[in-house]
Amino acid sequence: QYVLTQSAAQSVQPGQTVSIDCSASSTVTQYSGSRYYLAWYHQTPGEAPKLLIYLTSDRFTGVSTRFSGSGRGNGVDFTLTISKVQAEDTGVYYCHSRHSGPLHTGGGQDRGKLERGELSINHQTDMTIMMQQFYILPGQTVSIDCSASSTVTQYSGSQYYLAWYHQTSGEAPKLLIYLTSDRFTGVSTRFSGSGRGNGVDFTLTISKVQAEDTGDYYCQSHHSGPVFTQ
């Protein structure tokens, strides 16, 4: 299991500068020079994680210049720095590695993991998350749809770079499905992913629903390069 470890929770005053560290258990895949497939996300309560930094130091469209990413050049140690901290910066920060493949991969390859670091104090997305709320009884089956505004990059055959995550209150999002239909290690067979084969429409199906399935579900596309869209 490929693991990312972040620094502990921090509390700072407005106007100060704060750094959040992230260390990998093994070298993160290199993109070019000092840039590695390491991204940073920010999440506030009730919202999906928003991409801040990708490829170690590249700022995502619309992100304030107060946010900057860096690495020590060893592919293991990375830092997110937030200058002139504002109240709106409060929330949970995640470092994420696309290690040895697109987003999270299986088939014997190392797997990335989202890790959290707390701080107290839209880009034109490729994905349209169908905001749906379901109230169902245990034992029933539910399907959650996700549609892309343009074709998601194809991996092979009916598999596209489309993943599904589940998040419960106070926890980091957990990967359920990757490459449209591949179940992540340890995920119950009650969860299945599918697509219509057009690279646009995707579905997550949960059978025999249990109380523990309560929470938020996100679809995510690794689209035409290293940028992660939400």
mmCIF file with all atom_site columns, C-alpha atoms in Angstrom, residues 58-184:
data_model
loop_
_atom_site.group_PDB
_atom_site.id
_atom_site.type_symbol
_atom_site.label_atom_id
_atom_site.label_alt_id
_atom_site.label_comp_id
_atom_site.label_asym_id
_atom_site.label_entity_id
_atom_site.label_seq_id
_atom_site.pdbx_PDB_ins_code
_atom_site.Cartn_x
_atom_site.Cartn_y
_atom_site.Cartn_z
_atom_site.occupancy
_atom_site.B_iso_or_equiv
_atom_site.pdbx_formal_charge
_atom_site.auth_seq_id
_atom_site.auth_comp_id
_atom_site.auth_asym_id
_atom_site.auth_atom_id
_atom_site.pdbx_PDB_model_num
ATOM 1   C CA . ASP A 1 58  ? 1.346   24.198 -10.605 1.00 0.00 ? 58  ASP A CA 1
ATOM 2   C CA . ARG A 1 59  ? -1.525  26.344 -9.372  1.00 0.00 ? 59  ARG A CA 1
ATOM 3   C CA . PHE A 1 60  ? -4.951  25.281 -10.618 1.00 0.00 ? 60  PHE A CA 1
ATOM 4   C CA . THR A 1 61  ? -7.054  27.775 -12.573 1.00 0.00 ? 61  THR A CA 1
ATOM 5   C CA . GLY A 1 62  ? -8.569  30.453 -10.339 1.00 0.00 ? 62  GLY A CA 1
ATOM 6   C CA . VAL A 1 63  ? -6.576  29.518 -7.230  1.00 0.00 ? 63  VAL A CA 1
ATOM 7   C CA . SER A 1 64  ? -5.135  32.448 -5.275  1.00 0.00 ? 64  SER A CA 1
ATOM 8   C CA . THR A 1 65  ? -1.409  33.137 -5.538  1.00 0.00 ? 65  THR A CA 1
ATOM 9   C CA . ARG A 1 66  ? -1.383  32.863 -1.738  1.00 0.00 ? 66  ARG A CA 1
ATOM 10  C CA . PHE A 1 67  ? -1.245  29.104 -2.280  1.00 0.00 ? 67  PHE A CA 1
ATOM 11  C CA . SER A 1 68  ? 2.006   27.562 -3.450  1.00 0.00 ? 68  SER A CA 1
ATOM 12  C CA . GLY A 1 69  ? 3.349   24.047 -3.661  1.00 0.00 ? 69  GLY A CA 1
ATOM 13  C CA . SER A 1 70  ? 6.912   22.826 -3.486  1.00 0.00 ? 70  SER A CA 1
ATOM 14  C CA . GLY A 1 71  ? 9.004   19.701 -3.058  1.00 0.00 ? 71  GLY A CA 1
ATOM 15  C CA . ARG A 1 72  ? 12.502  18.880 -1.899  1.00 0.00 ? 72  ARG A CA 1
ATOM 16  C CA . GLY A 1 73  ? 13.269  17.301 -5.238  1.00 0.00 ? 73  GLY A CA 1
ATOM 17  C CA . ASN A 1 74  ? 13.487  13.801 -3.802  1.00 0.00 ? 74  ASN A CA 1
ATOM 18  C CA . GLY A 1 75  ? 9.991   12.763 -4.858  1.00 0.00 ? 75  GLY A CA 1
ATOM 19  C CA . VAL A 1 76  ? 9.092   12.038 -1.253  1.00 0.00 ? 76  VAL A CA 1
ATOM 20  C CA . ASP A 1 77  ? 8.725   15.300 0.677   1.00 0.00 ? 77  ASP A CA 1
ATOM 21  C CA . PHE A 1 78  ? 6.248   17.968 -0.407  1.00 0.00 ? 78  PHE A CA 1
ATOM 22  C CA . THR A 1 79  ? 4.852   21.158 1.104   1.00 0.00 ? 79  THR A CA 1
ATOM 23  C CA . LEU A 1 80  ? 1.788   23.331 0.627   1.00 0.00 ? 80  LEU A CA 1
ATOM 24  C CA . THR A 1 81  ? 2.344   26.915 1.779   1.00 0.00 ? 81  THR A CA 1
ATOM 25  C CA . ILE A 1 82  ? -0.484  29.360 2.421   1.00 0.00 ? 82  ILE A CA 1
ATOM 26  C CA . SER A 1 83  ? 0.554   32.974 2.892   1.00 0.00 ? 83  SER A CA 1
ATOM 27  C CA . LYS A 1 84  ? -1.523  35.753 4.425   1.00 0.00 ? 84  LYS A CA 1
ATOM 28  C CA . VAL A 1 85  ? -3.973  33.212 5.801   1.00 0.00 ? 85  VAL A CA 1
ATOM 29  C CA . GLN A 1 86  ? -7.646  34.190 5.697   1.00 0.00 ? 86  GLN A CA 1
ATOM 30  C CA . ALA A 1 87  ? -10.667 32.833 7.553   1.00 0.00 ? 87  ALA A CA 1
ATOM 31  C CA . GLU A 1 88  ? -11.905 31.217 4.334   1.00 0.00 ? 88  GLU A CA 1
ATOM 32  C CA . ASP A 1 89  ? -8.790  29.033 4.299   1.00 0.00 ? 89  ASP A CA 1
ATOM 33  C CA . THR A 1 90  ? -10.104 27.060 7.253   1.00 0.00 ? 90  THR A CA 1
ATOM 34  C CA . GLY A 1 91  ? -10.796 23.445 6.398   1.00 0.00 ? 91  GLY A CA 1
ATOM 35  C CA . VAL A 1 92  ? -9.155  20.155 5.582   1.00 0.00 ? 92  VAL A CA 1
ATOM 36  C CA . TYR A 1 93  ? -6.237  19.880 3.185   1.00 0.00 ? 93  TYR A CA 1
ATOM 37  C CA . TYR A 1 94  ? -5.361  16.709 1.302   1.00 0.00 ? 94  TYR A CA 1
ATOM 38  C CA . CYS A 1 95  ? -2.225  15.720 -0.527  1.00 0.00 ? 95  CYS A CA 1
ATOM 39  C CA . HIS A 1 96  ? -2.807  13.232 -3.300  1.00 0.00 ? 96  HIS A CA 1
ATOM 40  C CA . SER A 1 97  ? -0.415  11.259 -5.446  1.00 0.00 ? 97  SER A CA 1
ATOM 41  C CA . ARG A 1 98  ? -1.078  9.792  -8.833  1.00 0.00 ? 98  ARG A CA 1
ATOM 42  C CA . HIS A 1 99  ? 1.465   7.039  -8.444  1.00 0.00 ? 99  HIS A CA 1
ATOM 43  C CA . SER A 1 100 ? 2.583   4.809  -11.310 1.00 0.00 ? 100 SER A CA 1
ATOM 44  C CA . GLY A 1 101 ? -0.550  5.473  -13.311 1.00 0.00 ? 101 GLY A CA 1
ATOM 45  C CA . PRO A 1 102 ? -3.649  7.610  -13.610 1.00 0.00 ? 102 PRO A CA 1
ATOM 46  C CA . LEU A 1 103 ? -5.227  8.670  -10.333 1.00 0.00 ? 103 LEU A CA 1
ATOM 47  C CA . HIS A 1 104 ? -5.639  5.432  -8.354  1.00 0.00 ? 104 HIS A CA 1
ATOM 48  C CA . THR A 1 105 ? -4.579  2.267  -10.135 1.00 0.00 ? 105 THR A CA 1
ATOM 49  C CA . GLY A 1 106 ? -4.697  -1.424 -9.411  1.00 0.00 ? 106 GLY A CA 1
ATOM 50  C CA . GLY A 1 107 ? -3.362  -4.486 -11.114 1.00 0.00 ? 107 GLY A CA 1
ATOM 51  C CA . GLY A 1 108 ? -0.346  -4.876 -8.867  1.00 0.00 ? 108 GLY A CA 1
ATOM 52  C CA . GLN A 1 109 ? 0.722   -1.242 -9.082  1.00 0.00 ? 109 GLN A CA 1
ATOM 53  C CA . ASP A 1 110 ? 1.126   1.038  -6.089  1.00 0.00 ? 110 ASP A CA 1
ATOM 54  C CA . ARG A 1 111 ? -2.000  2.853  -5.073  1.00 0.00 ? 111 ARG A CA 1
ATOM 55  C CA . GLY A 1 112 ? -2.335  6.491  -4.121  1.00 0.00 ? 112 GLY A CA 1
ATOM 56  C CA . LYS A 1 113 ? -4.100  7.508  -0.969  1.00 0.00 ? 113 LYS A CA 1
ATOM 57  C CA . LEU A 1 114 ? -5.717  10.743 0.145   1.00 0.00 ? 114 LEU A CA 1
ATOM 58  C CA . GLU A 1 115 ? -4.426  11.943 3.485   1.00 0.00 ? 115 GLU A CA 1
ATOM 59  C CA . ARG A 1 116 ? -5.755  14.821 5.530   1.00 0.00 ? 116 ARG A CA 1
ATOM 60  C CA . GLY A 1 117 ? -4.253  17.768 7.374   1.00 0.00 ? 117 GLY A CA 1
ATOM 61  C CA . GLU A 1 118 ? -6.481  20.258 9.164   1.00 0.00 ? 118 GLU A CA 1
ATOM 62  C CA . LEU A 1 119 ? -6.081  24.022 9.301   1.00 0.00 ? 119 LEU A CA 1
ATOM 63  C CA . SER A 1 120 ? -8.117  26.209 11.620  1.00 0.00 ? 120 SER A CA 1
ATOM 64  C CA . ILE A 1 121 ? -8.323  29.793 10.990  1.00 0.00 ? 121 ILE A CA 1
ATOM 65  C CA . ASN A 1 122 ? -14.695 26.947 -10.583 1.00 0.00 ? 122 ASN A CA 1
ATOM 66  C CA . HIS A 1 123 ? -12.517 26.177 -12.933 1.00 0.00 ? 123 HIS A CA 1
ATOM 67  C CA . GLN A 1 124 ? -14.413 24.888 -16.032 1.00 0.00 ? 124 GLN A CA 1
ATOM 68  C CA . THR A 1 125 ? -14.736 21.348 -14.833 1.00 0.00 ? 125 THR A CA 1
ATOM 69  C CA . ASP A 1 126 ? -14.848 18.335 -17.087 1.00 0.00 ? 126 ASP A CA 1
ATOM 70  C CA . MET A 1 127 ? -17.252 16.629 -14.748 1.00 0.00 ? 127 MET A CA 1
ATOM 71  C CA . THR A 1 128 ? -20.807 17.453 -13.855 1.00 0.00 ? 128 THR A CA 1
ATOM 72  C CA . ILE A 1 129 ? -21.698 15.742 -10.606 1.00 0.00 ? 129 ILE A CA 1
ATOM 73  C CA . MET A 1 130 ? -25.390 15.033 -10.520 1.00 0.00 ? 130 MET A CA 1
ATOM 74  C CA . MET A 1 131 ? -26.353 16.343 -7.104  1.00 0.00 ? 131 MET A CA 1
ATOM 75  C CA . GLN A 1 132 ? -28.772 13.746 -5.855  1.00 0.00 ? 132 GLN A CA 1
ATOM 76  C CA . GLN A 1 133 ? -30.027 12.864 -2.412  1.00 0.00 ? 133 GLN A CA 1
ATOM 77  C CA . PHE A 1 134 ? -31.364 9.429  -1.674  1.00 0.00 ? 134 PHE A CA 1
ATOM 78  C CA . TYR A 1 135 ? -33.405 8.262  1.265   1.00 0.00 ? 135 TYR A CA 1
ATOM 79  C CA . ILE A 1 136 ? -33.767 4.525  1.023   1.00 0.00 ? 136 ILE A CA 1
ATOM 80  C CA . LEU A 1 137 ? -34.288 1.557  3.264   1.00 0.00 ? 137 LEU A CA 1
ATOM 81  C CA . PRO A 1 138 ? -31.551 -0.930 4.194   1.00 0.00 ? 138 PRO A CA 1
ATOM 82  C CA . GLY A 1 139 ? -31.382 -3.760 1.707   1.00 0.00 ? 139 GLY A CA 1
ATOM 83  C CA . GLN A 1 140 ? -32.487 -1.714 -1.283  1.00 0.00 ? 140 GLN A CA 1
ATOM 84  C CA . THR A 1 141 ? -30.395 -0.825 -4.341  1.00 0.00 ? 141 THR A CA 1
ATOM 85  C CA . VAL A 1 142 ? -29.478 2.724  -5.363  1.00 0.00 ? 142 VAL A CA 1
ATOM 86  C CA . SER A 1 143 ? -27.750 4.161  -8.434  1.00 0.00 ? 143 SER A CA 1
ATOM 87  C CA . ILE A 1 144 ? -25.889 7.481  -8.594  1.00 0.00 ? 144 ILE A CA 1
ATOM 88  C CA . ASP A 1 145 ? -25.248 9.058  -11.986 1.00 0.00 ? 145 ASP A CA 1
ATOM 89  C CA . CYS A 1 146 ? -22.380 11.230 -13.178 1.00 0.00 ? 146 CYS A CA 1
ATOM 90  C CA . SER A 1 147 ? -22.177 12.968 -16.561 1.00 0.00 ? 147 SER A CA 1
ATOM 91  C CA . ALA A 1 148 ? -19.161 14.597 -18.213 1.00 0.00 ? 148 ALA A CA 1
ATOM 92  C CA . SER A 1 149 ? -19.364 17.755 -20.317 1.00 0.00 ? 149 SER A CA 1
ATOM 93  C CA . SER A 1 150 ? -16.878 16.173 -22.731 1.00 0.00 ? 150 SER A CA 1
ATOM 94  C CA . THR A 1 151 ? -15.592 12.664 -23.327 1.00 0.00 ? 151 THR A CA 1
ATOM 95  C CA . VAL A 1 152 ? -13.456 11.312 -20.493 1.00 0.00 ? 152 VAL A CA 1
ATOM 96  C CA . THR A 1 153 ? -10.078 9.893  -21.522 1.00 0.00 ? 153 THR A CA 1
ATOM 97  C CA . GLN A 1 154 ? -10.383 6.226  -22.463 1.00 0.00 ? 154 GLN A CA 1
ATOM 98  C CA . TYR A 1 155 ? -8.131  3.646  -20.831 1.00 0.00 ? 155 TYR A CA 1
ATOM 99  C CA . SER A 1 156 ? -9.126  0.514  -22.733 1.00 0.00 ? 156 SER A CA 1
ATOM 100 C CA . GLY A 1 157 ? -12.359 -0.791 -24.198 1.00 0.00 ? 157 GLY A CA 1
ATOM 101 C CA . SER A 1 158 ? -15.220 0.292  -21.963 1.00 0.00 ? 158 SER A CA 1
ATOM 102 C CA . GLN A 1 159 ? -12.872 1.539  -19.243 1.00 0.00 ? 159 GLN A CA 1
ATOM 103 C CA . TYR A 1 160 ? -12.342 5.274  -18.820 1.00 0.00 ? 160 TYR A CA 1
ATOM 104 C CA . TYR A 1 161 ? -10.395 7.302  -16.261 1.00 0.00 ? 161 TYR A CA 1
ATOM 105 C CA . LEU A 1 162 ? -13.444 7.766  -14.056 1.00 0.00 ? 162 LEU A CA 1
ATOM 106 C CA . ALA A 1 163 ? -13.379 7.064  -10.317 1.00 0.00 ? 163 ALA A CA 1
ATOM 107 C CA . TRP A 1 164 ? -15.908 7.099  -7.485  1.00 0.00 ? 164 TRP A CA 1
ATOM 108 C CA . TYR A 1 165 ? -15.294 8.107  -3.868  1.00 0.00 ? 165 TYR A CA 1
ATOM 109 C CA . HIS A 1 166 ? -17.314 7.821  -0.666  1.00 0.00 ? 166 HIS A CA 1
ATOM 110 C CA . GLN A 1 167 ? -16.938 10.296 2.169   1.00 0.00 ? 167 GLN A CA 1
ATOM 111 C CA . THR A 1 168 ? -18.420 10.258 5.647   1.00 0.00 ? 168 THR A CA 1
ATOM 112 C CA . SER A 1 169 ? -18.400 13.181 8.050   1.00 0.00 ? 169 SER A CA 1
ATOM 113 C CA . GLY A 1 170 ? -14.936 14.095 9.286   1.00 0.00 ? 170 GLY A CA 1
ATOM 114 C CA . GLU A 1 171 ? -13.157 11.517 7.139   1.00 0.00 ? 171 GLU A CA 1
ATOM 115 C CA . ALA A 1 172 ? -11.073 11.722 3.984   1.00 0.00 ? 172 ALA A CA 1
ATOM 116 C CA . PRO A 1 173 ? -12.772 10.545 0.774   1.00 0.00 ? 173 PRO A CA 1
ATOM 117 C CA . LYS A 1 174 ? -12.218 6.830  0.190   1.00 0.00 ? 174 LYS A CA 1
ATOM 118 C CA . LEU A 1 175 ? -11.755 5.369  -3.253  1.00 0.00 ? 175 LEU A CA 1
ATOM 119 C CA . LEU A 1 176 ? -14.419 2.843  -4.242  1.00 0.00 ? 176 LEU A CA 1
ATOM 120 C CA . ILE A 1 177 ? -14.153 2.424  -8.007  1.00 0.00 ? 177 ILE A CA 1
ATOM 121 C CA . TYR A 1 178 ? -11.473 3.388  -10.548 1.00 0.00 ? 178 TYR A CA 1
ATOM 122 C CA . LEU A 1 179 ? -11.243 2.997  -14.330 1.00 0.00 ? 179 LEU A CA 1
ATOM 123 C CA . THR A 1 180 ? -15.062 3.081  -14.528 1.00 0.00 ? 180 THR A CA 1
ATOM 124 C CA . SER A 1 181 ? -15.683 -0.358 -13.057 1.00 0.00 ? 181 SER A CA 1
ATOM 125 C CA . ASP A 1 182 ? -12.625 -1.673 -11.189 1.00 0.00 ? 182 ASP A CA 1
ATOM 126 C CA . ARG A 1 183 ? -13.274 -2.111 -7.486  1.00 0.00 ? 183 ARG A CA 1
ATOM 127 C CA . PHE A 1 184 ? -10.543 -0.775 -5.195  1.00 0.00 ? 184 PHE A CA 1
#
